[in-house]
């Protein structure tokens, strides 16, 4: 379904926002998508049609659409047109939530595949991350989390065995590691480090990533009762995921 240029023109003229024309057009599109009035897959009017209807230059319309595309709100296909993009999955930057709850809050279905669930001895890096002696018992889990049928997170987690001795007995297809750890070793403090990474071939396969698609990695370390309990490396598809947060000055 194509959004009528007359609708866009009517909304644009009703605006009372200051600022450059490209920004006003961009904010109009953002508002209509955020309100749910324009939905995934709807086609925006062609650039030339928009320029004529709004009384703007094609360069102005092009800039608004380019910025909307860069922010993931619009998908542009050469020779076809511009479309409202599928909303990106998101995660709170300053909080720690279960990914299953985040998916459910978006009205979608969560499921998980367990790729690894085993006991290991802490190597030097793991010992430093978990603040345990080298050779100490640790548990290692690797899960792929899905939103409906799309992989959205590869969770690679190391856990101090002495803090959660029954970790390996859990069925993490029914309950996330986060939910179990919050019950057994309630979170007292957390640390987030976020970076863009180049996924390995195996990570690309598990997350269904394109050849040149970047990954968004969150390294999360959590404490309970003043002890480090877990270190998780959470890898997301860079083009299908975002972090968001609110803070006070």
Tab-separated table of C-alpha atoms in Angstrom:
chain	number	residue	atom	x	y	z
A	1	UNK	CA	0.000	0.000	0.000
A	2	UNK	CA	1.388	3.389	-1.030
A	3	UNK	CA	1.072	6.429	1.214
A	4	UNK	CA	-0.589	9.199	-0.793
A	5	UNK	CA	1.479	12.271	-1.573
A	6	UNK	CA	-1.592	14.377	-0.766
A	7	UNK	CA	-1.627	12.927	2.769
A	8	UNK	CA	2.029	13.801	3.261
A	9	UNK	CA	1.457	17.291	1.899
A	10	UNK	CA	-1.501	17.864	4.212
A	11	UNK	CA	0.482	16.739	7.262
A	12	UNK	CA	3.480	18.818	6.223
A	13	UNK	CA	1.461	21.999	5.842
A	14	UNK	CA	-0.214	21.421	9.227
A	15	UNK	CA	3.157	21.349	10.978
A	16	UNK	CA	4.153	24.235	13.171
A	17	UNK	CA	7.745	23.135	13.679
A	18	UNK	CA	10.672	25.488	13.076
A	19	UNK	CA	13.821	24.423	11.277
A	20	UNK	CA	14.981	23.411	7.804
A	21	UNK	CA	12.499	21.825	5.432
A	22	UNK	CA	14.332	18.476	5.242
A	23	UNK	CA	14.209	18.169	9.034
A	24	UNK	CA	10.516	18.994	9.146
A	25	UNK	CA	9.801	16.317	6.538
A	26	UNK	CA	11.965	13.831	8.386
A	27	UNK	CA	10.235	14.516	11.729
A	28	UNK	CA	6.852	14.132	10.059
A	29	UNK	CA	7.779	10.648	8.834
A	30	UNK	CA	9.230	9.700	12.229
A	31	UNK	CA	6.040	10.820	13.981
A	32	UNK	CA	3.728	8.898	11.627
A	33	UNK	CA	5.782	5.707	12.031
A	34	UNK	CA	6.078	6.069	15.807
A	35	UNK	CA	2.319	6.560	16.147
A	36	UNK	CA	1.638	3.415	14.112
A	37	UNK	CA	-0.237	5.380	11.455
A	38	UNK	CA	2.310	4.320	8.842
A	39	UNK	CA	3.352	0.707	9.190
A	40	UNK	CA	6.003	-1.722	7.979
A	41	UNK	CA	6.025	-2.243	4.222
A	42	UNK	CA	4.008	0.822	3.251
A	43	UNK	CA	5.573	2.649	0.326
A	44	UNK	CA	6.332	6.356	0.531
A	45	UNK	CA	5.612	8.557	-2.492
A	46	UNK	CA	8.437	8.889	-5.025
A	47	UNK	CA	10.965	11.667	-4.443
A	48	UNK	CA	9.860	13.662	-7.475
A	49	UNK	CA	6.204	13.391	-6.471
A	50	UNK	CA	6.959	14.436	-2.902
A	51	UNK	CA	9.046	17.380	-4.074
A	52	UNK	CA	6.211	18.613	-6.300
A	53	UNK	CA	3.467	18.074	-3.703
A	54	UNK	CA	5.408	19.740	-0.893
A	55	UNK	CA	6.898	22.543	-2.969
A	56	UNK	CA	10.436	21.457	-2.055
A	57	UNK	CA	13.523	20.709	-4.063
A	58	UNK	CA	14.272	17.069	-4.822
A	59	UNK	CA	17.596	17.535	-3.004
A	60	UNK	CA	15.722	18.458	0.192
A	61	UNK	CA	13.449	15.404	-0.051
A	62	UNK	CA	16.432	13.180	-0.845
A	63	UNK	CA	18.298	14.344	2.254
A	64	UNK	CA	15.325	13.584	4.528
A	65	UNK	CA	14.962	10.091	3.054
A	66	UNK	CA	18.705	9.397	3.232
A	67	UNK	CA	18.790	10.265	6.942
A	68	UNK	CA	15.663	8.187	7.634
A	69	UNK	CA	17.329	5.269	5.845
A	70	UNK	CA	20.541	5.688	7.837
A	71	UNK	CA	18.511	5.581	11.065
A	72	UNK	CA	16.760	2.374	10.013
A	73	UNK	CA	13.244	3.817	9.698
A	74	UNK	CA	13.046	3.607	5.926
A	75	UNK	CA	14.303	1.013	3.441
A	76	UNK	CA	15.155	2.222	-0.060
A	77	UNK	CA	15.307	-0.127	-3.052
A	78	UNK	CA	16.873	1.185	-6.241
A	79	UNK	CA	14.352	1.399	-9.051
A	80	UNK	CA	11.468	0.471	-6.744
A	81	UNK	CA	11.083	3.107	-4.041
A	82	UNK	CA	11.195	3.869	-0.314
A	83	UNK	CA	9.307	1.786	2.253
A	84	UNK	CA	8.605	1.925	5.989
A	85	UNK	CA	11.168	-0.436	7.539
A	86	UNK	CA	10.542	-3.251	9.960
A	87	UNK	CA	11.148	-1.895	13.492
A	88	UNK	CA	14.504	-2.884	14.952
A	89	UNK	CA	14.606	-4.986	18.059
A	90	UNK	CA	15.961	-2.965	20.960
A	91	UNK	CA	17.501	-3.437	24.359
A	92	UNK	CA	17.905	-1.110	27.325
A	93	UNK	CA	21.424	0.269	27.596
A	94	UNK	CA	21.325	1.277	31.263
A	95	UNK	CA	19.248	-1.632	32.562
A	96	UNK	CA	19.418	-5.425	32.577
A	97	UNK	CA	16.343	-7.281	31.337
A	98	UNK	CA	15.560	-10.777	30.135
A	99	UNK	CA	15.621	-10.902	26.357
A	100	UNK	CA	12.497	-13.078	26.525
A	101	UNK	CA	10.661	-10.241	28.287
A	102	UNK	CA	11.905	-7.693	25.737
A	103	UNK	CA	10.635	-9.830	22.863
A	104	UNK	CA	7.274	-10.420	24.572
A	105	UNK	CA	6.905	-6.688	25.209
A	106	UNK	CA	7.134	-6.141	21.461
A	107	UNK	CA	4.289	-8.628	20.978
A	108	UNK	CA	6.486	-11.339	19.475
A	109	UNK	CA	7.448	-14.903	20.344
A	110	UNK	CA	10.774	-15.749	21.973
A	111	UNK	CA	12.551	-19.065	21.698
A	112	UNK	CA	16.106	-20.193	22.365
A	113	UNK	CA	18.418	-22.870	21.034
A	114	UNK	CA	21.141	-24.179	23.370
A	115	UNK	CA	24.408	-24.703	21.483
A	116	UNK	CA	26.747	-25.283	24.453
A	117	UNK	CA	26.168	-26.141	28.126
A	118	UNK	CA	29.283	-27.497	29.811
A	119	UNK	CA	31.775	-27.275	32.681
A	120	UNK	CA	35.269	-25.894	32.102
A	121	UNK	CA	38.384	-24.841	33.965
A	122	UNK	CA	39.053	-21.114	34.069
A	123	UNK	CA	41.862	-20.033	31.744
A	124	UNK	CA	43.784	-16.824	32.579
A	125	UNK	CA	41.350	-14.531	30.775
A	126	UNK	CA	38.256	-16.183	32.272
A	127	UNK	CA	39.837	-16.144	35.734
A	128	UNK	CA	40.452	-12.405	35.440
A	129	UNK	CA	36.929	-11.716	34.124
A	130	UNK	CA	35.219	-13.739	36.858
A	131	UNK	CA	37.700	-12.892	39.635
A	132	UNK	CA	38.440	-16.571	40.379
A	133	UNK	CA	41.731	-18.514	40.524
A	134	UNK	CA	43.040	-20.057	37.312
A	135	UNK	CA	41.714	-23.602	37.000
A	136	UNK	CA	38.571	-22.871	39.025
A	137	UNK	CA	35.346	-24.568	37.900
A	138	UNK	CA	33.199	-22.422	35.627
A	139	UNK	CA	30.114	-23.168	33.570
A	140	UNK	CA	29.871	-22.170	29.918
A	141	UNK	CA	26.631	-21.729	27.978
A	142	UNK	CA	26.020	-20.582	24.415
A	143	UNK	CA	22.464	-19.848	23.263
A	144	UNK	CA	20.892	-18.375	20.160
A	145	UNK	CA	17.814	-16.272	20.946
A	146	UNK	CA	15.096	-15.774	18.338
A	147	UNK	CA	12.331	-13.212	17.908
A	148	UNK	CA	9.709	-15.183	16.039
A	149	UNK	CA	11.956	-16.911	13.482
A	150	UNK	CA	14.754	-14.336	13.300
A	151	UNK	CA	17.947	-14.767	15.302
A	152	UNK	CA	18.557	-11.584	17.306
A	153	UNK	CA	21.156	-12.528	19.928
A	154	UNK	CA	24.026	-14.961	20.382
A	155	UNK	CA	24.578	-15.281	24.136
A	156	UNK	CA	27.987	-16.624	25.186
A	157	UNK	CA	28.044	-16.776	29.001
A	158	UNK	CA	30.534	-17.886	31.665
A	159	UNK	CA	29.309	-18.451	35.216
A	160	UNK	CA	31.138	-19.058	38.512
A	161	UNK	CA	30.228	-22.655	39.374
A	162	UNK	CA	30.558	-22.121	43.125
A	163	UNK	CA	27.908	-19.374	43.000
A	164	UNK	CA	25.327	-21.302	40.925
A	165	UNK	CA	26.120	-25.029	41.281
A	166	UNK	CA	22.937	-26.238	39.539
A	167	UNK	CA	23.396	-24.126	36.402
A	168	UNK	CA	24.033	-27.090	34.092
A	169	UNK	CA	20.813	-28.822	35.194
A	170	UNK	CA	18.586	-26.053	33.841
A	171	UNK	CA	16.533	-26.219	30.655
A	172	UNK	CA	17.373	-22.920	29.006
A	173	UNK	CA	14.901	-23.488	26.184
A	174	UNK	CA	12.187	-22.878	28.777
A	175	UNK	CA	13.881	-20.258	30.922
A	176	UNK	CA	16.660	-17.837	30.048
A	177	UNK	CA	19.976	-17.901	31.917
A	178	UNK	CA	19.239	-14.319	32.981
A	179	UNK	CA	15.980	-15.312	34.675
A	180	UNK	CA	17.599	-18.240	36.468
A	181	UNK	CA	20.549	-16.178	37.683
A	182	UNK	CA	18.268	-13.404	38.927
A	183	UNK	CA	16.525	-15.960	41.124
A	184	UNK	CA	19.626	-17.757	42.433
A	185	UNK	CA	22.083	-14.851	42.595
A	186	UNK	CA	20.107	-11.582	42.431
A	187	UNK	CA	21.859	-8.806	40.543
A	188	UNK	CA	23.482	-6.196	42.772
A	189	UNK	CA	25.721	-4.466	40.233
A	190	UNK	CA	26.355	-4.642	36.514
A	191	UNK	CA	28.886	-3.458	33.944
A	192	UNK	CA	28.236	-2.919	30.223
A	193	UNK	CA	30.806	-2.480	27.485
A	194	UNK	CA	29.418	-1.983	23.962
A	195	UNK	CA	31.374	-2.223	20.718
A	196	UNK	CA	30.975	-2.920	17.016
A	197	UNK	CA	32.642	-6.181	15.968
A	198	UNK	CA	33.282	-8.271	12.881
A	199	UNK	CA	31.561	-11.621	13.526
A	200	UNK	CA	33.308	-14.909	12.858
A	201	UNK	CA	32.029	-17.267	10.182
A	202	UNK	CA	30.312	-19.406	12.840
A	203	UNK	CA	28.706	-16.379	14.464
A	204	UNK	CA	27.433	-15.251	11.065
A	205	UNK	CA	25.902	-18.648	10.486
A	206	UNK	CA	24.154	-18.765	13.858
A	207	UNK	CA	22.816	-15.206	13.609
A	208	UNK	CA	21.895	-15.490	9.913
A	209	UNK	CA	24.092	-12.495	9.070
A	210	UNK	CA	25.002	-11.224	5.624
A	211	UNK	CA	28.603	-11.428	4.454
A	212	UNK	CA	29.388	-7.791	5.250
A	213	UNK	CA	26.968	-7.267	8.147
A	214	UNK	CA	28.557	-5.936	11.327
A	215	UNK	CA	27.756	-7.181	14.805
A	216	UNK	CA	26.864	-5.215	17.935
A	217	UNK	CA	28.506	-6.743	21.008
A	218	UNK	CA	27.522	-6.097	24.623
A	219	UNK	CA	29.964	-7.419	27.197
A	220	UNK	CA	28.004	-7.688	30.445
A	221	UNK	CA	29.553	-8.531	33.817
A	222	UNK	CA	27.251	-8.917	36.832
A	223	UNK	CA	27.787	-9.088	40.588
A	224	UNK	CA	25.698	-10.553	43.419
A	225	UNK	CA	26.581	-10.265	47.114
A	226	UNK	CA	29.778	-8.411	46.101
A	227	UNK	CA	30.959	-11.365	44.004
A	228	UNK	CA	31.216	-11.579	40.232
A	229	UNK	CA	28.707	-14.229	39.135
A	230	UNK	CA	28.622	-14.053	35.358
A	231	UNK	CA	30.269	-12.598	32.282
A	232	UNK	CA	28.193	-12.655	29.105
A	233	UNK	CA	29.086	-11.627	25.591
A	234	UNK	CA	25.852	-10.786	23.792
A	235	UNK	CA	26.232	-10.478	20.028
A	236	UNK	CA	23.444	-8.930	17.943
A	237	UNK	CA	22.952	-8.330	14.207
A	238	UNK	CA	24.083	-4.739	13.742
A	239	UNK	CA	21.381	-3.936	11.201
A	240	UNK	CA	18.540	-5.504	13.201
A	241	UNK	CA	19.244	-4.353	16.721
A	242	UNK	CA	19.754	-1.154	18.666
A	243	UNK	CA	20.470	-0.018	22.207
A	244	UNK	CA	18.486	2.745	23.828
A	245	UNK	CA	18.430	4.461	27.172
A	246	UNK	CA	17.364	7.554	29.067
A	247	UNK	CA	19.550	9.449	31.498
A	248	UNK	CA	19.362	12.580	33.597
A	249	UNK	CA	21.984	15.300	33.443
